[in-house]
Structure formats: C-alpha cells, structure tokens
Amino acid sequence: MTDEEKKRHDYLSWDDYFMGVAFLSAQRSKDPNTQVGACIVNPDKKIVGIGYNGFPWGCSDDKLPWNREGPWLETKYAYVCHAELNAILNKNSESLRGCTMYVALFPCNECAKLIIQSGIKEVVYQDDKYHDEPICVAARRMFDLAGISCRQYASQRKSIVIDFSKTGANAKPKPTEASLHDKRE
C-alpha cells in the first residue's frame, strides 16, 4: 500500500470535533466579553443541536445593553440567552435523552436545570472559570443528584485551523499522472 492509499492519522478526535463545533458556534455571539457555544450530540455521534449566547429572537443587539456591571436592567444578564438554552431549543431531534453536550463554559444553575430536564446525560466543558461561584456550585450539585456526568475537555490539539483556501471548491487538486502528461504536450 502506498502512502496515498493509507488513511490520514491526523484527523480530529470526536471530542476535538464536537468541541470545535461549539467553539465555531461561539463565533456567532455578539457579546463583546464572553462568547460561548454549545453542541449537542446523540449516542450515534450525530449533532442534534447547536447554540451560542445572544439576545432572544426579535430583540435587537443594538437596543439592549452588553454591560457586565451596573443596575441589573442595564446589564446583559437580564436579557442574554445562554448557549446551552439555544442549543436545546434549536434541537433537530424529537428527544435529547442520552445525549452529550459540549460547551465552552461550565453551565450555570439555570442551564443545568434545562440540561437535566432535557435528558442530556453528559456535559463536556472547556472552561470552568466560575467554579466557586454559587451558580456553578448549584449546577454541580444538581448534576450530581441527577446522575449527569461532567468532564473537562482535554484537547488533543493546541488549535484547529479552518483554512477556506484548502477546502472544497477552493482546494487545488493534486496533479495526476495524466494531467502532468497533458502539460508536457
């Protein structure tokens, strides 16, 4: 077997792939401080929901505040829908029972309730920067009681780069023996 006939060995692991989708989804967020994405995967490794943090449909990103501090009604916290909520609402399957959610940031207590109620059985998160905050302590407590497993994502790679010039219609095909022969004539 030639090297060309062998499969690639540098392909993405399932965890890298699904967390990569969550991170790509986060790029849709207009939040200037925190961009979070979520990807829900069924037991057959099929994506069944994707979401990112942002304001509800029909609520202009220019008319509500993105502030992190100030009176509650003048902060984003009164209005933002978290990535987990959006991924659950954007589901493309009848049920999320037994699914895994990949999410950039460990879920808060409100998202934990949604995850539990939807039947998701595992949460894979990348960042846990609010670990000791009451909203995350409560989320962990509920996950433990509901039997939801949580694990921190351990990346197989430092980065995933999407180079549009090397994919699909933009990719330059490798020359074949026949095409090289045609160029010589």
XYZ file of C-alpha atoms in Angstrom:
185
model
C 0.000 0.000 0.000
C 1.347 3.414 -0.908
C 1.154 6.389 1.460
C -1.566 7.836 -0.788
C -3.705 4.724 -0.239
C -3.483 4.842 3.564
C -5.874 6.805 5.737
C -4.811 10.047 7.406
C -3.697 9.783 11.015
C -4.040 13.472 11.932
C -7.849 13.620 11.730
C -9.889 15.141 14.578
C -10.956 13.027 17.553
C -14.688 13.074 18.324
C -14.089 15.349 21.336
C -11.991 17.785 19.289
C -14.571 17.765 16.504
C -17.602 18.446 18.701
C -15.837 20.992 20.915
C -14.583 22.628 17.710
C -18.202 22.934 16.532
C -19.118 24.512 19.887
C -16.243 26.997 19.564
C -17.146 27.783 15.956
C -20.749 28.420 17.043
C -19.481 30.784 19.752
C -18.060 32.967 16.979
C -21.661 33.943 16.128
C -22.095 35.595 19.552
C -22.119 39.382 19.556
C -21.246 39.569 23.258
C -18.083 41.704 23.435
C -16.809 39.927 26.575
C -17.840 36.288 26.592
C -18.567 34.120 23.560
C -19.954 30.705 24.410
C -21.071 27.936 22.071
C -22.725 24.588 22.694
C -23.075 21.442 20.588
C -25.392 18.549 21.479
C -24.505 15.080 20.175
C -26.596 11.936 20.289
C -25.194 8.489 21.193
C -24.627 7.796 17.461
C -22.190 10.761 17.261
C -24.669 12.880 15.268
C -25.048 16.587 16.029
C -28.635 17.267 17.105
C -28.392 20.842 18.432
C -26.141 23.887 18.273
C -26.369 27.269 20.013
C -24.467 30.325 21.143
C -25.109 33.088 23.663
C -27.127 36.072 22.493
C -30.336 38.013 22.857
C -33.727 36.415 22.079
C -35.037 36.452 18.521
C -36.506 39.824 17.615
C -34.564 41.696 20.303
C -32.066 43.954 18.594
C -28.419 43.523 19.530
C -28.145 47.316 19.293
C -31.044 48.180 21.612
C -30.201 46.086 24.665
C -27.139 46.551 26.875
C -23.991 44.438 26.700
C -22.713 45.838 30.036
C -21.388 43.457 32.672
C -21.839 45.876 35.579
C -24.434 48.383 36.683
C -28.113 48.166 37.584
C -29.404 44.716 36.608
C -31.747 46.036 33.900
C -28.800 47.867 32.348
C -26.677 44.699 32.070
C -26.714 41.851 29.569
C -27.646 39.375 32.324
C -31.292 40.414 32.236
C -31.570 39.570 28.532
C -28.982 37.080 27.234
C -29.982 33.520 26.352
C -27.127 31.155 27.124
C -25.641 28.833 24.502
C -26.984 25.754 26.302
C -30.567 27.073 26.180
C -30.241 27.932 22.491
C -28.738 24.537 21.631
C -31.613 22.773 23.403
C -34.231 24.972 21.707
C -32.508 24.532 18.311
C -32.557 20.738 18.557
C -33.361 18.847 15.376
C -34.469 15.617 17.015
C -37.508 14.594 18.992
C -35.555 13.848 22.142
C -32.204 14.724 23.704
C -32.375 11.754 26.081
C -28.934 10.176 26.435
C -27.132 12.935 24.525
C -23.859 14.700 25.349
C -23.483 18.480 25.416
C -20.153 20.055 24.501
C -19.948 23.595 25.829
C -17.182 26.181 26.065
C -18.020 27.275 29.632
C -19.266 25.150 32.545
C -23.064 25.625 32.746
C -24.768 27.858 35.300
C -27.568 26.625 37.571
C -30.329 27.737 35.174
C -28.745 25.914 32.243
C -28.151 22.873 34.460
C -31.915 22.684 35.049
C -32.557 22.736 31.295
C -29.872 20.127 30.632
C -31.303 17.806 33.287
C -34.899 18.265 32.164
C -33.984 17.634 28.509
C -32.463 14.226 29.300
C -28.842 15.042 28.432
C -26.603 12.595 30.296
C -23.116 14.090 29.910
C -21.628 17.591 29.844
C -18.168 18.164 28.380
C -16.911 21.669 29.139
C -13.724 23.531 28.274
C -13.515 26.348 30.830
C -14.593 26.339 34.471
C -13.614 29.894 35.422
C -16.658 30.351 37.693
C -16.091 27.040 39.556
C -16.580 28.501 43.045
C -19.447 30.866 42.171
C -22.815 29.848 43.675
C -24.380 29.397 40.199
C -21.797 26.717 39.331
C -21.791 25.117 42.764
C -25.583 24.735 42.461
C -25.209 23.357 38.917
C -22.698 20.742 40.107
C -24.968 19.771 42.998
C -27.933 19.256 40.641
C -25.814 17.356 38.089
C -24.590 15.022 40.850
C -28.125 14.394 42.128
C -29.466 13.791 38.611
C -26.602 11.460 37.653
C -25.260 13.724 34.898
C -21.574 13.114 34.280
C -19.377 16.169 33.749
C -15.837 16.180 32.468
C -13.414 18.859 31.456
C -12.395 18.706 27.816
C -8.811 17.577 27.354
C -7.768 18.809 23.947
C -5.743 16.581 21.680
C -4.547 19.716 19.849
C -3.440 23.249 20.562
C -5.688 24.659 17.831
C -7.963 23.784 14.953
C -7.487 25.994 11.915
C -10.072 26.360 9.178
C -8.344 27.498 6.004
C -11.064 28.076 3.408
C -8.472 28.167 0.631
C -7.680 24.489 1.230
C -11.209 23.086 1.330
C -13.974 22.269 -1.106
C -14.151 24.203 -4.369
C -11.184 26.366 -3.357
C -8.840 23.411 -2.964
C -6.261 22.915 -5.657
C -6.359 19.299 -6.827
C -3.170 17.301 -6.747
C -1.878 16.764 -10.266
C -2.424 13.290 -11.646
C -0.035 11.462 -13.937
C -2.441 12.116 -16.826
C -2.630 15.872 -16.124
C 1.168 16.084 -15.888
C 1.380 14.234 -19.212
C -1.078 16.737 -20.779
C 1.076 19.672 -19.654
C 4.156 18.187 -21.322
C 2.498 18.044 -24.736
